[in-house]
Protein backbone atom coordinates (compact mmCIF):
# COMPACT_ATOMS: atom_id res chain seq x y z
CA UNK A 1 0.00 0.00 0.00
CA UNK A 2 1.06 3.65 -0.31
CA UNK A 3 2.84 5.23 2.64
CA UNK A 4 0.46 6.44 5.37
CA UNK A 5 0.17 10.12 6.20
CA UNK A 6 1.58 11.60 9.40
CA UNK A 7 -0.13 10.40 12.59
CA UNK A 8 -3.23 12.40 13.47
CA UNK A 9 -3.44 11.36 17.09
CA UNK A 10 -6.97 10.07 16.54
CA UNK A 11 -7.92 6.53 17.62
CA UNK A 12 -10.64 4.57 15.82
CA UNK A 13 -12.18 1.22 16.77
CA UNK A 14 -13.38 -1.06 13.97
CA UNK A 15 -15.76 -3.82 15.09
CA UNK A 16 -15.63 -6.69 12.61
CA UNK A 17 -12.83 -7.82 10.30
CA UNK A 18 -14.79 -8.70 7.19
CA UNK A 19 -14.57 -6.86 3.85
CA UNK A 20 -16.16 -3.67 5.19
CA UNK A 21 -14.15 -3.54 8.43
CA UNK A 22 -10.84 -4.30 6.74
CA UNK A 23 -11.47 -1.72 4.01
CA UNK A 24 -12.26 0.90 6.64
CA UNK A 25 -9.12 0.02 8.63
CA UNK A 26 -7.00 0.22 5.46
CA UNK A 27 -8.05 3.75 4.54
CA UNK A 28 -8.05 5.02 8.13
CA UNK A 29 -4.50 3.71 8.49
CA UNK A 30 -3.42 5.51 5.31
CA UNK A 31 -4.99 8.71 6.68
CA UNK A 32 -2.72 8.51 9.72
CA UNK A 33 -5.25 7.39 12.30
CA UNK A 34 -4.50 4.73 14.90
CA UNK A 35 -6.87 1.79 14.30
CA UNK A 36 -7.83 -1.13 16.51
CA UNK A 37 -9.81 -3.93 14.82
CA UNK A 38 -11.95 -6.18 17.03
CA UNK A 39 -12.93 -9.58 15.59
CA UNK A 40 -14.90 -12.27 17.43
CA UNK A 41 -13.43 -15.11 15.38
CA UNK A 42 -9.85 -16.35 15.47
CA UNK A 43 -9.13 -15.27 11.89
CA UNK A 44 -9.74 -12.24 9.75
CA UNK A 45 -11.69 -12.02 6.51
CA UNK A 46 -15.35 -12.36 7.49
CA UNK A 47 -17.46 -13.90 4.74
CA UNK A 48 -14.46 -13.95 2.42
CA UNK A 49 -13.05 -16.68 4.68
CA UNK A 50 -16.17 -18.06 6.33
CA UNK A 51 -18.61 -17.92 3.43
CA UNK A 52 -16.68 -18.22 0.17
CA UNK A 53 -15.12 -21.68 -0.31
CA UNK A 54 -11.36 -21.91 -0.77
CA UNK A 55 -11.73 -23.35 -4.28
CA UNK A 56 -13.24 -20.02 -5.33
CA UNK A 57 -11.06 -17.74 -3.19
CA UNK A 58 -7.70 -19.37 -2.36
CA UNK A 59 -6.74 -18.69 1.25
CA UNK A 60 -3.20 -17.76 0.25
CA UNK A 61 -4.56 -14.93 -1.88
CA UNK A 62 -6.92 -13.78 0.87
CA UNK A 63 -4.14 -13.78 3.47
CA UNK A 64 -1.94 -11.78 1.11
CA UNK A 65 -4.58 -9.06 0.84
CA UNK A 66 -5.10 -9.02 4.61
CA UNK A 67 -1.37 -8.58 5.20
CA UNK A 68 -1.43 -5.61 2.81
CA UNK A 69 -4.33 -4.08 4.76
CA UNK A 70 -2.57 -4.48 8.09
CA UNK A 71 0.56 -2.88 6.66
CA UNK A 72 -1.26 0.35 5.82
CA UNK A 73 -0.34 2.22 8.98
CA UNK A 74 -0.89 1.90 12.72
CA UNK A 75 -3.39 -0.98 12.72
CA UNK A 76 -3.79 -3.34 15.68
CA UNK A 77 -5.91 -6.50 15.55
CA UNK A 78 -7.61 -8.17 18.50
CA UNK A 79 -9.19 -11.52 17.66
CA UNK A 80 -11.50 -13.50 19.90
CA UNK A 81 -13.27 -10.28 20.96
CA UNK A 82 -17.05 -10.54 20.81
CA UNK A 83 -18.25 -6.96 21.23
CA UNK A 84 -21.80 -7.11 22.53
CA UNK A 85 -24.10 -4.11 23.00
CA UNK A 86 -23.08 -3.61 26.62
CA UNK A 87 -19.41 -3.38 25.59
CA UNK A 88 -20.03 -0.84 22.84
CA UNK A 89 -20.31 2.00 25.34
CA UNK A 90 -16.78 1.40 26.60
CA UNK A 91 -15.47 1.61 23.02
CA UNK A 92 -17.31 4.89 22.46
CA UNK A 93 -15.72 6.28 25.62
CA UNK A 94 -12.22 4.98 24.80
CA UNK A 95 -11.94 5.82 21.09
CA UNK A 96 -12.52 8.98 19.06
CA UNK A 97 -14.76 7.06 16.65
CA UNK A 98 -16.23 3.55 16.29
CA UNK A 99 -17.01 1.86 12.96
CA UNK A 100 -19.39 -1.10 13.26
CA UNK A 101 -19.00 -3.73 10.51
CA UNK A 102 -20.47 -6.89 11.99
CA UNK A 103 -22.26 -8.06 8.84
CA UNK A 104 -25.68 -9.65 8.54
CA UNK A 105 -24.84 -13.25 7.68
CA UNK A 106 -26.87 -16.05 9.20
CA UNK A 107 -27.97 -19.55 8.38
CA UNK A 108 -31.56 -20.48 7.60
CA UNK A 109 -33.54 -23.45 8.84
CA UNK A 110 -36.69 -25.01 7.40
CA UNK A 111 -39.90 -24.69 9.46
CA UNK A 112 -40.70 -28.38 9.13
CA UNK A 113 -40.76 -31.43 11.38
CA UNK A 114 -37.36 -32.77 12.39
CA UNK A 115 -35.33 -29.76 11.25
CA UNK A 116 -33.50 -29.87 14.60
CA UNK A 117 -32.17 -33.40 13.97
CA UNK A 118 -28.44 -33.92 14.24
CA UNK A 119 -27.07 -33.99 10.73
CA UNK A 120 -29.37 -31.25 9.43
CA UNK A 121 -27.13 -28.22 9.00
CA UNK A 122 -27.32 -24.82 7.38
CA UNK A 123 -24.90 -24.19 4.54
CA UNK A 124 -23.67 -21.03 6.26
CA UNK A 125 -22.76 -22.98 9.41
CA UNK A 126 -20.88 -25.63 7.42
CA UNK A 127 -18.93 -23.08 5.39
CA UNK A 128 -18.17 -21.11 8.56
CA UNK A 129 -16.71 -24.18 10.28
CA UNK A 130 -14.60 -24.93 7.22
CA UNK A 131 -13.29 -21.36 7.39
CA UNK A 132 -11.73 -22.38 10.72
CA UNK A 133 -10.43 -25.56 9.01
CA UNK A 134 -12.95 -27.75 10.84
CA UNK A 135 -13.77 -30.05 7.94
CA UNK A 136 -16.72 -32.45 8.30
CA UNK A 137 -16.03 -36.03 7.27
CA UNK A 138 -18.36 -36.65 4.34
CA UNK A 139 -16.35 -39.54 2.89
CA UNK A 140 -18.75 -42.06 1.36
CA UNK A 141 -21.81 -40.27 2.72
CA UNK A 142 -24.93 -39.12 0.91
CA UNK A 143 -25.42 -35.37 1.27
CA UNK A 144 -28.60 -33.59 0.22
CA UNK A 145 -28.50 -29.85 -0.39
CA UNK A 146 -31.85 -28.07 -0.34
CA UNK A 147 -32.04 -24.96 -2.48
CA UNK A 148 -30.99 -23.65 -5.85
CA UNK A 149 -29.01 -20.48 -5.15
CA UNK A 150 -25.30 -19.77 -5.27
CA UNK A 151 -24.83 -20.69 -1.60
CA UNK A 152 -26.42 -24.06 -2.35
CA UNK A 153 -23.91 -24.55 -5.18
CA UNK A 154 -21.06 -23.61 -2.81
CA UNK A 155 -22.29 -26.17 -0.28
CA UNK A 156 -22.78 -28.89 -2.89
CA UNK A 157 -19.40 -28.41 -4.55
CA UNK A 158 -17.68 -28.24 -1.16
CA UNK A 159 -19.35 -31.49 -0.07
CA UNK A 160 -18.17 -33.15 -3.30
CA UNK A 161 -14.62 -32.11 -2.43
CA UNK A 162 -15.07 -33.66 1.01
CA UNK A 163 -15.88 -37.05 -0.51
CA UNK A 164 -19.68 -37.04 -0.46
CA UNK A 165 -22.23 -38.21 -2.99
CA UNK A 166 -24.28 -35.02 -3.42
CA UNK A 167 -27.84 -34.40 -4.61
CA UNK A 168 -29.39 -30.95 -4.84
CA UNK A 169 -33.15 -30.68 -4.36
CA UNK A 170 -34.82 -27.62 -5.80
CA UNK A 171 -38.52 -26.83 -5.55
CA UNK A 172 -38.80 -25.34 -9.04
CA UNK A 173 -37.38 -26.09 -12.47
CA UNK A 174 -33.81 -25.79 -13.68
CA UNK A 175 -34.73 -22.66 -15.66
CA UNK A 176 -36.06 -21.02 -12.49
CA UNK A 177 -33.01 -21.81 -10.38
CA UNK A 178 -31.42 -18.53 -9.17
CA UNK A 179 -27.83 -19.82 -9.14
CA UNK A 180 -25.48 -18.51 -11.81
CA UNK A 181 -25.58 -20.84 -14.81
CA UNK A 182 -21.83 -21.43 -14.75
CA UNK A 183 -22.06 -22.51 -11.10
CA UNK A 184 -24.70 -25.08 -12.01
CA UNK A 185 -22.72 -26.34 -14.99
CA UNK A 186 -19.53 -26.69 -12.92
CA UNK A 187 -21.45 -28.55 -10.21
CA UNK A 188 -22.76 -31.03 -12.79
CA UNK A 189 -19.25 -31.56 -14.17
CA UNK A 190 -18.02 -32.30 -10.65
CA UNK A 191 -20.66 -34.97 -10.11
CA UNK A 192 -23.47 -33.16 -8.29
CA UNK A 193 -26.92 -34.59 -9.11
CA UNK A 194 -30.09 -32.48 -9.30
CA UNK A 195 -33.75 -33.26 -8.66
CA UNK A 196 -36.25 -30.64 -9.79
CA UNK A 197 -39.68 -29.72 -8.37
CA UNK A 198 -38.78 -31.61 -5.22
CA UNK A 199 -39.22 -30.45 -1.62
CA UNK A 200 -38.70 -31.87 1.85
CA UNK A 201 -41.88 -32.44 3.85
CA UNK A 202 -40.19 -33.76 7.00
CA UNK A 203 -36.93 -35.01 8.47
CA UNK A 204 -37.33 -38.30 10.31
CA UNK A 205 -35.07 -38.85 13.28
CA UNK A 206 -33.26 -42.12 13.84
CA UNK A 207 -31.09 -43.26 16.73
CA UNK A 208 -29.84 -40.64 19.20
CA UNK A 209 -31.81 -37.90 17.49
CA UNK A 210 -29.80 -38.10 14.29
CA UNK A 211 -31.31 -37.74 10.85
CA UNK A 212 -32.63 -41.08 9.69
CA UNK A 213 -34.44 -40.30 6.44
CA UNK A 214 -36.42 -37.61 4.63
CA UNK A 215 -40.00 -37.44 3.45
CA UNK A 216 -39.95 -35.99 -0.06
CA UNK A 217 -42.60 -34.35 -2.16
CA UNK A 218 -41.51 -35.35 -5.65
CA UNK A 219 -42.89 -34.77 -9.15
CA UNK A 220 -45.41 -37.26 -10.46
C-alpha positions as a printed Julia matrix, in Angstrom:
220×3 Matrix{Float64}:
   0.0     0.0     0.0
   1.06    3.65   -0.31
   2.84    5.23    2.64
   0.46    6.44    5.37
   0.17   10.12    6.2
   1.58   11.6     9.4
  -0.13   10.4    12.59
  -3.23   12.4    13.47
  -3.44   11.36   17.09
  -6.97   10.07   16.54
  -7.92    6.53   17.62
 -10.64    4.57   15.82
 -12.18    1.22   16.77
 -13.38   -1.06   13.97
 -15.76   -3.82   15.09
 -15.63   -6.69   12.61
 -12.83   -7.82   10.3
 -14.79   -8.7     7.19
 -14.57   -6.86    3.85
 -16.16   -3.67    5.19
 -14.15   -3.54    8.43
 -10.84   -4.3     6.74
 -11.47   -1.72    4.01
 -12.26    0.9     6.64
  -9.12    0.02    8.63
  -7.0     0.22    5.46
  -8.05    3.75    4.54
  -8.05    5.02    8.13
  -4.5     3.71    8.49
  -3.42    5.51    5.31
  -4.99    8.71    6.68
  -2.72    8.51    9.72
  -5.25    7.39   12.3
  -4.5     4.73   14.9
  -6.87    1.79   14.3
  -7.83   -1.13   16.51
  -9.81   -3.93   14.82
 -11.95   -6.18   17.03
 -12.93   -9.58   15.59
 -14.9   -12.27   17.43
 -13.43  -15.11   15.38
  -9.85  -16.35   15.47
  -9.13  -15.27   11.89
  -9.74  -12.24    9.75
 -11.69  -12.02    6.51
 -15.35  -12.36    7.49
 -17.46  -13.9     4.74
 -14.46  -13.95    2.42
 -13.05  -16.68    4.68
 -16.17  -18.06    6.33
 -18.61  -17.92    3.43
 -16.68  -18.22    0.17
 -15.12  -21.68   -0.31
 -11.36  -21.91   -0.77
 -11.73  -23.35   -4.28
 -13.24  -20.02   -5.33
 -11.06  -17.74   -3.19
  -7.7   -19.37   -2.36
  -6.74  -18.69    1.25
  -3.2   -17.76    0.25
  -4.56  -14.93   -1.88
  -6.92  -13.78    0.87
  -4.14  -13.78    3.47
  -1.94  -11.78    1.11
  -4.58   -9.06    0.84
  -5.1    -9.02    4.61
  -1.37   -8.58    5.2
  -1.43   -5.61    2.81
  -4.33   -4.08    4.76
  -2.57   -4.48    8.09
   0.56   -2.88    6.66
  -1.26    0.35    5.82
  -0.34    2.22    8.98
  -0.89    1.9    12.72
  -3.39   -0.98   12.72
  -3.79   -3.34   15.68
  -5.91   -6.5    15.55
  -7.61   -8.17   18.5
  -9.19  -11.52   17.66
 -11.5   -13.5    19.9
 -13.27  -10.28   20.96
 -17.05  -10.54   20.81
 -18.25   -6.96   21.23
 -21.8    -7.11   22.53
 -24.1    -4.11   23.0
 -23.08   -3.61   26.62
 -19.41   -3.38   25.59
 -20.03   -0.84   22.84
 -20.31    2.0    25.34
 -16.78    1.4    26.6
 -15.47    1.61   23.02
 -17.31    4.89   22.46
 -15.72    6.28   25.62
 -12.22    4.98   24.8
 -11.94    5.82   21.09
 -12.52    8.98   19.06
 -14.76    7.06   16.65
 -16.23    3.55   16.29
 -17.01    1.86   12.96
 -19.39   -1.1    13.26
 -19.0    -3.73   10.51
 -20.47   -6.89   11.99
 -22.26   -8.06    8.84
 -25.68   -9.65    8.54
 -24.84  -13.25    7.68
 -26.87  -16.05    9.2
 -27.97  -19.55    8.38
 -31.56  -20.48    7.6
 -33.54  -23.45    8.84
 -36.69  -25.01    7.4
 -39.9   -24.69    9.46
 -40.7   -28.38    9.13
 -40.76  -31.43   11.38
 -37.36  -32.77   12.39
 -35.33  -29.76   11.25
 -33.5   -29.87   14.6
 -32.17  -33.4    13.97
 -28.44  -33.92   14.24
 -27.07  -33.99   10.73
 -29.37  -31.25    9.43
 -27.13  -28.22    9.0
 -27.32  -24.82    7.38
 -24.9   -24.19    4.54
 -23.67  -21.03    6.26
 -22.76  -22.98    9.41
 -20.88  -25.63    7.42
 -18.93  -23.08    5.39
 -18.17  -21.11    8.56
 -16.71  -24.18   10.28
 -14.6   -24.93    7.22
 -13.29  -21.36    7.39
 -11.73  -22.38   10.72
 -10.43  -25.56    9.01
 -12.95  -27.75   10.84
 -13.77  -30.05    7.94
 -16.72  -32.45    8.3
 -16.03  -36.03    7.27
 -18.36  -36.65    4.34
 -16.35  -39.54    2.89
 -18.75  -42.06    1.36
 -21.81  -40.27    2.72
 -24.93  -39.12    0.91
 -25.42  -35.37    1.27
 -28.6   -33.59    0.22
 -28.5   -29.85   -0.39
 -31.85  -28.07   -0.34
 -32.04  -24.96   -2.48
 -30.99  -23.65   -5.85
 -29.01  -20.48   -5.15
 -25.3   -19.77   -5.27
 -24.83  -20.69   -1.6
 -26.42  -24.06   -2.35
 -23.91  -24.55   -5.18
 -21.06  -23.61   -2.81
 -22.29  -26.17   -0.28
 -22.78  -28.89   -2.89
 -19.4   -28.41   -4.55
 -17.68  -28.24   -1.16
 -19.35  -31.49   -0.07
 -18.17  -33.15   -3.3
 -14.62  -32.11   -2.43
 -15.07  -33.66    1.01
 -15.88  -37.05   -0.51
 -19.68  -37.04   -0.46
 -22.23  -38.21   -2.99
 -24.28  -35.02   -3.42
 -27.84  -34.4    -4.61
 -29.39  -30.95   -4.84
 -33.15  -30.68   -4.36
 -34.82  -27.62   -5.8
 -38.52  -26.83   -5.55
 -38.8   -25.34   -9.04
 -37.38  -26.09  -12.47
 -33.81  -25.79  -13.68
 -34.73  -22.66  -15.66
 -36.06  -21.02  -12.49
 -33.01  -21.81  -10.38
 -31.42  -18.53   -9.17
 -27.83  -19.82   -9.14
 -25.48  -18.51  -11.81
 -25.58  -20.84  -14.81
 -21.83  -21.43  -14.75
 -22.06  -22.51  -11.1
 -24.7   -25.08  -12.01
 -22.72  -26.34  -14.99
 -19.53  -26.69  -12.92
 -21.45  -28.55  -10.21
 -22.76  -31.03  -12.79
 -19.25  -31.56  -14.17
 -18.02  -32.3   -10.65
 -20.66  -34.97  -10.11
 -23.47  -33.16   -8.29
 -26.92  -34.59   -9.11
 -30.09  -32.48   -9.3
 -33.75  -33.26   -8.66
 -36.25  -30.64   -9.79
 -39.68  -29.72   -8.37
 -38.78  -31.61   -5.22
 -39.22  -30.45   -1.62
 -38.7   -31.87    1.85
 -41.88  -32.44    3.85
 -40.19  -33.76    7.0
 -36.93  -35.01    8.47
 -37.33  -38.3    10.31
 -35.07  -38.85   13.28
 -33.26  -42.12   13.84
 -31.09  -43.26   16.73
 -29.84  -40.64   19.2
 -31.81  -37.9    17.49
 -29.8   -38.1    14.29
 -31.31  -37.74   10.85
 -32.63  -41.08    9.69
 -34.44  -40.3     6.44
 -36.42  -37.61    4.63
 -40.0   -37.44    3.45
 -39.95  -35.99   -0.06
 -42.6   -34.35   -2.16
 -41.51  -35.35   -5.65
 -42.89  -34.77   -9.15
 -45.41  -37.26  -10.46
